[in-house]
PDB file of C-alpha atoms in Angstrom:
ATOM      1  CA  UNK A 388       0.310  -0.247  -0.087  1.00 67.00           C
ATOM      2  CA  UNK A 389       2.545   2.127   1.004  1.00 78.00           C
ATOM      3  CA  UNK A 390       4.609   1.840  -2.789  1.00 81.00           C
ATOM      4  CA  UNK A 391       1.148   2.228  -4.188  1.00 78.00           C
ATOM      5  CA  UNK A 392       1.132   5.509  -2.161  1.00 77.00           C
ATOM      6  CA  UNK A 393       4.808   6.930  -3.454  1.00 80.00           C
ATOM      7  CA  UNK A 394       3.742   5.803  -7.149  1.00 82.00           C
ATOM      8  CA  UNK A 395       1.430   8.009  -6.918  1.00 77.00           C
ATOM      9  CA  UNK A 396       2.763  10.971  -5.715  1.00 78.00           C
ATOM     10  CA  UNK A 397       5.905  10.335  -8.596  1.00 82.00           C
ATOM     11  CA  UNK A 398       2.730   9.887 -11.406  1.00 84.00           C
ATOM     12  CA  UNK A 399       1.525  13.155  -9.671  1.00 79.00           C
ATOM     13  CA  UNK A 400       4.373  15.108 -10.031  1.00 81.00           C
ATOM     14  CA  UNK A 401       5.525  13.858 -12.953  1.00 85.00           C
ATOM     15  CA  UNK A 402       2.332  15.339 -14.914  1.00 83.00           C
ATOM     16  CA  UNK A 403       3.278  18.599 -13.095  1.00 79.00           C
ATOM     17  CA  UNK A 404       6.454  18.686 -14.304  1.00 83.00           C
ATOM     18  CA  UNK A 405       5.123  17.781 -17.920  1.00 86.00           C
ATOM     19  CA  UNK A 406       2.710  20.458 -17.942  1.00 80.00           C
ATOM     20  CA  UNK A 407       4.944  22.905 -16.638  1.00 79.00           C
ATOM     21  CA  UNK A 408       7.130  21.899 -19.577  1.00 84.00           C
ATOM     22  CA  UNK A 409       4.819  22.020 -22.069  1.00 82.00           C
ATOM     23  CA  UNK A 410       3.385  25.893 -20.774  1.00 79.00           C
ATOM     24  CA  UNK A 411       7.550  26.537 -20.956  1.00 78.00           C
ATOM     25  CA  UNK A 412       7.446  26.336 -24.367  1.00 81.00           C
ATOM     26  CA  UNK A 413       4.163  28.250 -25.173  1.00 82.00           C
ATOM     27  CA  UNK A 414       5.490  31.040 -23.006  1.00 80.00           C
ATOM     28  CA  UNK A 415       8.109  33.781 -23.760  1.00 82.00           C
ATOM     29  CA  UNK A 416      10.283  33.181 -20.839  1.00 77.00           C
ATOM     30  CA  UNK A 417      12.331  36.076 -21.824  1.00 84.00           C
ATOM     31  CA  UNK A 418       9.420  38.035 -21.583  1.00 84.00           C
ATOM     32  CA  UNK A 419       8.354  36.403 -18.602  1.00 81.00           C
ATOM     33  CA  UNK A 420      11.473  37.142 -16.772  1.00 82.00           C
ATOM     34  CA  UNK A 421      12.242  40.736 -18.051  1.00 85.00           C
ATOM     35  CA  UNK A 422       9.053  41.332 -15.861  1.00 83.00           C
ATOM     36  CA  UNK A 423      10.517  39.558 -13.063  1.00 79.00           C
ATOM     37  CA  UNK A 424      13.620  41.189 -12.786  1.00 81.00           C
ATOM     38  CA  UNK A 425      11.328  44.791 -13.598  1.00 82.00           C
ATOM     39  CA  UNK A 426       9.444  44.163 -10.800  1.00 79.00           C
ATOM     40  CA  UNK A 427       9.374  45.758  -7.737  1.00 78.00           C
ATOM     41  CA  UNK A 428      10.533  42.970  -4.825  1.00 75.00           C
ATOM     42  CA  UNK A 429       9.242  44.979  -1.560  1.00 79.00           C
ATOM     43  CA  UNK A 430       5.760  44.135  -3.458  1.00 79.00           C
ATOM     44  CA  UNK A 431       5.818  41.329  -5.157  1.00 78.00           C
ATOM     45  CA  UNK A 432       7.564  38.807  -2.289  1.00 81.00           C
ATOM     46  CA  UNK A 433       4.133  40.039  -0.022  1.00 85.00           C
ATOM     47  CA  UNK A 434       1.843  39.624  -2.509  1.00 83.00           C
ATOM     48  CA  UNK A 435       3.034  35.653  -2.964  1.00 84.00           C
ATOM     49  CA  UNK A 436       3.279  35.371   1.092  1.00 87.00           C
ATOM     50  CA  UNK A 437      -0.582  36.833   0.949  1.00 86.00           C
ATOM     51  CA  UNK A 438      -0.901  33.958  -1.764  1.00 84.00           C
ATOM     52  CA  UNK A 439       0.025  31.224  -0.010  1.00 85.00           C
ATOM     53  CA  UNK A 440      -1.074  32.253   3.169  1.00 89.00           C
ATOM     54  CA  UNK A 441      -4.719  32.534   2.490  1.00 87.00           C
ATOM     55  CA  UNK A 442      -5.734  28.870   2.148  1.00 88.00           C
ATOM     56  CA  UNK A 443      -3.982  28.316   5.646  1.00 90.00           C
ATOM     57  CA  UNK A 444      -6.243  31.615   7.140  1.00 89.00           C
ATOM     58  CA  UNK A 445      -9.030  29.489   5.094  1.00 88.00           C
ATOM     59  CA  UNK A 446      -8.324  26.337   7.105  1.00 89.00           C
ATOM     60  CA  UNK A 447      -8.055  27.561  10.463  1.00 91.00           C
ATOM     61  CA  UNK A 448     -11.395  29.723  10.311  1.00 88.00           C
ATOM     62  CA  UNK A 449     -12.916  26.579   8.586  1.00 87.00           C
ATOM     63  CA  UNK A 450     -11.277  24.333  11.221  1.00 89.00           C
ATOM     64  CA  UNK A 451     -13.172  26.421  14.480  1.00 88.00           C
ATOM     65  CA  UNK A 452     -16.509  26.458  12.567  1.00 85.00           C
ATOM     66  CA  UNK A 453     -15.984  22.677  12.539  1.00 87.00           C
ATOM     67  CA  UNK A 454     -15.309  22.131  15.945  1.00 87.00           C
ATOM     68  CA  UNK A 455     -18.018  23.775  16.897  1.00 84.00           C
ATOM     69  CA  UNK A 456     -19.847  20.952  15.108  1.00 81.00           C
ATOM     70  CA  UNK A 457     -17.613  18.516  17.411  1.00 85.00           C
ATOM     71  CA  UNK A 458     -15.735  17.754  13.776  1.00 85.00           C
ATOM     72  CA  UNK A 459     -12.326  17.239  14.930  1.00 86.00           C
ATOM     73  CA  UNK A 460      -9.997  17.724  11.695  1.00 87.00           C
ATOM     74  CA  UNK A 461      -6.511  18.569  11.250  1.00 89.00           C
ATOM     75  CA  UNK A 462      -5.618  21.818  10.290  1.00 90.00           C
ATOM     76  CA  UNK A 463      -3.005  20.406   7.881  1.00 91.00           C
ATOM     77  CA  UNK A 464      -5.550  17.837   6.168  1.00 89.00           C
ATOM     78  CA  UNK A 465      -7.820  21.241   6.077  1.00 89.00           C
ATOM     79  CA  UNK A 466      -5.308  22.961   4.319  1.00 90.00           C
ATOM     80  CA  UNK A 467      -4.644  19.696   1.669  1.00 88.00           C
ATOM     81  CA  UNK A 468      -8.776  19.683   1.131  1.00 86.00           C
ATOM     82  CA  UNK A 469      -8.876  23.588   0.493  1.00 86.00           C
ATOM     83  CA  UNK A 470      -5.506  23.091  -2.048  1.00 85.00           C
ATOM     84  CA  UNK A 471      -7.228  20.059  -3.741  1.00 83.00           C
ATOM     85  CA  UNK A 472     -10.462  21.745  -3.938  1.00 81.00           C
ATOM     86  CA  UNK A 473      -9.438  25.261  -5.440  1.00 78.00           C
ATOM     87  CA  UNK A 474      -7.471  22.858  -7.702  1.00 77.00           C
ATOM     88  CA  UNK A 475     -10.617  21.197  -8.827  1.00 75.00           C
ATOM     89  CA  UNK A 476     -12.912  24.208  -8.898  1.00 73.00           C
ATOM     90  CA  UNK A 477     -10.649  25.365 -11.380  1.00 72.00           C
ATOM     91  CA  UNK A 478     -11.790  22.446 -13.819  1.00 65.00           C
ATOM     92  CA  UNK A 479     -15.282  22.835 -12.594  1.00 64.00           C
ATOM     93  CA  UNK A 480     -15.332  26.441 -13.080  1.00 60.00           C
ATOM     94  CA  UNK A 481     -17.570  27.409 -10.422  1.00 65.00           C
ATOM     95  CA  UNK A 482     -16.824  28.009  -6.798  1.00 63.00           C
ATOM     96  CA  UNK A 483     -19.626  25.553  -5.337  1.00 70.00           C
ATOM     97  CA  UNK A 484     -17.481  22.710  -6.719  1.00 74.00           C
ATOM     98  CA  UNK A 485     -14.595  24.005  -4.646  1.00 78.00           C
ATOM     99  CA  UNK A 486     -17.585  23.945  -1.743  1.00 80.00           C
ATOM    100  CA  UNK A 487     -18.725  20.592  -2.872  1.00 81.00           C
ATOM    101  CA  UNK A 488     -15.665  18.968  -2.933  1.00 80.00           C
ATOM    102  CA  UNK A 489     -14.889  20.074   0.337  1.00 83.00           C
ATOM    103  CA  UNK A 490     -17.809  18.988   1.602  1.00 84.00           C
ATOM    104  CA  UNK A 491     -17.619  15.105  -0.106  1.00 84.00           C
ATOM    105  CA  UNK A 492     -14.097  15.233   1.238  1.00 82.00           C
ATOM    106  CA  UNK A 493     -15.610  15.368   5.134  1.00 83.00           C
ATOM    107  CA  UNK A 494     -18.326  12.833   4.177  1.00 84.00           C
ATOM    108  CA  UNK A 495     -15.454  10.508   3.312  1.00 84.00           C
ATOM    109  CA  UNK A 496     -14.179  10.799   6.568  1.00 79.00           C
ATOM    110  CA  UNK A 497     -17.264   9.842   8.377  1.00 79.00           C
ATOM    111  CA  UNK A 498     -18.172  13.143   8.927  1.00 80.00           C
ATOM    112  CA  UNK A 499     -21.607  14.221   8.793  1.00 82.00           C
ATOM    113  CA  UNK A 500     -22.883  15.835   6.024  1.00 83.00           C
ATOM    114  CA  UNK A 501     -25.064  17.811   7.625  1.00 83.00           C
ATOM    115  CA  UNK A 502     -22.789  19.339   9.933  1.00 83.00           C
ATOM    116  CA  UNK A 503     -20.233  19.957   6.706  1.00 83.00           C
ATOM    117  CA  UNK A 504     -21.918  21.749   4.720  1.00 84.00           C
ATOM    118  CA  UNK A 505     -23.455  24.067   8.029  1.00 83.00           C
ATOM    119  CA  UNK A 506     -20.027  24.659   8.405  1.00 83.00           C
ATOM    120  CA  UNK A 507     -18.914  25.490   4.117  1.00 83.00           C
ATOM    121  CA  UNK A 508     -22.676  27.667   4.919  1.00 84.00           C
ATOM    122  CA  UNK A 509     -21.359  29.849   7.839  1.00 83.00           C
ATOM    123  CA  UNK A 510     -17.712  30.458   6.085  1.00 83.00           C
ATOM    124  CA  UNK A 511     -20.166  31.185   3.244  1.00 84.00           C
ATOM    125  CA  UNK A 512     -21.607  34.021   5.440  1.00 84.00           C
ATOM    126  CA  UNK A 513     -18.908  35.438   7.145  1.00 84.00           C
ATOM    127  CA  UNK A 514     -17.023  36.185   4.101  1.00 84.00           C
ATOM    128  CA  UNK A 515     -20.110  37.648   2.400  1.00 86.00           C
ATOM    129  CA  UNK A 516     -20.374  39.873   6.029  1.00 87.00           C
ATOM    130  CA  UNK A 517     -16.503  41.115   5.315  1.00 86.00           C
ATOM    131  CA  UNK A 518     -16.940  41.923   2.313  1.00 87.00           C
ATOM    132  CA  UNK A 519     -20.489  44.184   2.931  1.00 87.00           C
ATOM    133  CA  UNK A 520     -18.403  45.742   5.822  1.00 87.00           C
ATOM    134  CA  UNK A 521     -15.191  46.132   3.491  1.00 86.00           C
ATOM    135  CA  UNK A 522     -17.745  48.213   1.544  1.00 85.00           C
ATOM    136  CA  UNK A 523     -18.976  50.165   3.769  1.00 85.00           C
ATOM    137  CA  UNK A 524     -15.620  51.416   4.939  1.00 86.00           C
ATOM    138  CA  UNK A 525     -14.493  51.800   1.305  1.00 83.00           C
ATOM    139  CA  UNK A 526     -17.676  53.984   0.994  1.00 80.00           C
ATOM    140  CA  UNK A 527     -17.292  55.800   4.048  1.00 80.00           C
ATOM    141  CA  UNK A 528     -13.428  56.365   2.768  1.00 82.00           C
ATOM    142  CA  UNK A 529     -13.557  57.105  -0.761  1.00 79.00           C
ATOM    143  CA  UNK A 530     -17.128  58.256  -1.162  1.00 70.00           C
ATOM    144  CA  UNK A 531     -16.739  61.658  -2.499  1.00 70.00           C
ATOM    145  CA  UNK A 532     -14.194  60.552  -4.520  1.00 76.00           C
ATOM    146  CA  UNK A 533     -15.504  57.834  -6.783  1.00 74.00           C
ATOM    147  CA  UNK A 534     -16.029  58.288 -10.183  1.00 78.00           C
ATOM    148  CA  UNK A 535     -19.408  60.433 -11.078  1.00 79.00           C
ATOM    149  CA  UNK A 536     -21.868  58.092 -11.974  1.00 78.00           C
ATOM    150  CA  UNK A 537     -21.668  55.813  -8.971  1.00 77.00           C
ATOM    151  CA  UNK A 538     -24.064  55.454  -6.794  1.00 79.00           C
ATOM    152  CA  UNK A 539     -23.056  55.381  -3.059  1.00 79.00           C
ATOM    153  CA  UNK A 540     -26.702  55.457  -2.066  1.00 81.00           C
ATOM    154  CA  UNK A 541     -27.324  52.062  -4.015  1.00 83.00           C
ATOM    155  CA  UNK A 542     -24.051  50.118  -2.795  1.00 83.00           C
ATOM    156  CA  UNK A 543     -24.496  51.131   1.061  1.00 85.00           C
ATOM    157  CA  UNK A 544     -28.317  50.412   0.696  1.00 88.00           C
ATOM    158  CA  UNK A 545     -27.266  46.884  -1.065  1.00 87.00           C
ATOM    159  CA  UNK A 546     -24.212  46.184   1.740  1.00 86.00           C
ATOM    160  CA  UNK A 547     -26.751  47.245   5.187  1.00 88.00           C
ATOM    161  CA  UNK A 548     -29.642  44.970   3.255  1.00 89.00           C
ATOM    162  CA  UNK A 549     -26.917  41.915   2.900  1.00 87.00           C
ATOM    163  CA  UNK A 550     -25.559  43.052   6.523  1.00 88.00           C
ATOM    164  CA  UNK A 551     -29.491  42.520   7.676  1.00 89.00           C
ATOM    165  CA  UNK A 552     -30.340  39.241   5.898  1.00 85.00           C
ATOM    166  CA  UNK A 553     -27.148  37.691   7.770  1.00 83.00           C
ATOM    167  CA  UNK A 554     -28.722  39.313  11.258  1.00 84.00           C
ATOM    168  CA  UNK A 555     -31.808  37.555  10.533  1.00 83.00           C
ATOM    169  CA  UNK A 556     -30.252  34.276   9.528  1.00 79.00           C
ATOM    170  CA  UNK A 557     -27.806  34.467  12.497  1.00 78.00           C
ATOM    171  CA  UNK A 558     -30.759  35.262  14.686  1.00 80.00           C
ATOM    172  CA  UNK A 559     -33.114  32.811  16.595  1.00 81.00           C
ATOM    173  CA  UNK A 560     -35.760  33.739  14.422  1.00 79.00           C
ATOM    174  CA  UNK A 561     -35.508  31.112  11.659  1.00 75.00           C
ATOM    175  CA  UNK A 562     -35.288  28.105  14.137  1.00 76.00           C
ATOM    176  CA  UNK A 563     -38.906  29.687  15.714  1.00 78.00           C
ATOM    177  CA  UNK A 564     -40.424  30.139  12.575  1.00 78.00           C
ATOM    178  CA  UNK A 565     -39.578  26.250  11.643  1.00 77.00           C
ATOM    179  CA  UNK A 566     -40.457  25.456  15.802  1.00 79.00           C
ATOM    180  CA  UNK A 567     -44.299  27.063  14.577  1.00 80.00           C
ATOM    181  CA  UNK A 568     -44.530  25.763  11.137  1.00 78.00           C
ATOM    182  CA  UNK A 569     -44.458  22.087  12.505  1.00 76.00           C
ATOM    183  CA  UNK A 570     -46.406  23.022  15.759  1.00 78.00           C
ATOM    184  CA  UNK A 571     -48.535  23.944  13.100  1.00 75.00           C
ATOM    185  CA  UNK A 572     -48.390  21.352  10.856  1.00 76.00           C
ATOM    186  CA  UNK A 573     -48.620  18.774  13.575  1.00 75.00           C
ATOM    187  CA  UNK A 574     -51.513  20.532  15.031  1.00 75.00           C
ATOM    188  CA  UNK A 575     -53.741  19.831  11.507  1.00 73.00           C
ATOM    189  CA  UNK A 576     -52.895  16.130  11.350  1.00 69.00           C
TER     190      UNK A 576
END
């Protein structure tokens, strides 16, 4: 079994090397080298570090959400799942594909489908909240300097509606409404 796993790793590395080789034949490496030399390392290196750290931060956030559902998954395992799902989402051309991959791998590890899906939905809601808050902050900072034709009030209203909707979803209201609906249905039967 161990030899099979090692062979699979060698095969994967071979495919990666082949892909890089084929890419290098199609690209003008001299132009790429020239662009890299002209780039400012002060900006380039931190940007590369941020790109590499993003899956680790995502995995840690997801790990904290999973722990709330008593699902214990290692950080390294989740980072691997995120890299795998990100890679597969390129071929599926949708972010839903990445989420579906993550849920699939979590259920393969004998974790609850409901809890894995709920943790990803909570992660998406947190992302939406962050985008809405950052948009409102951007409007507060740069509102007067936005180009003509940009309706700041409309953007702010949409952000506030998103935040209000998330607030309702995170409140006890949906649970109360579901319970009342179940009680009403049982009374009718």
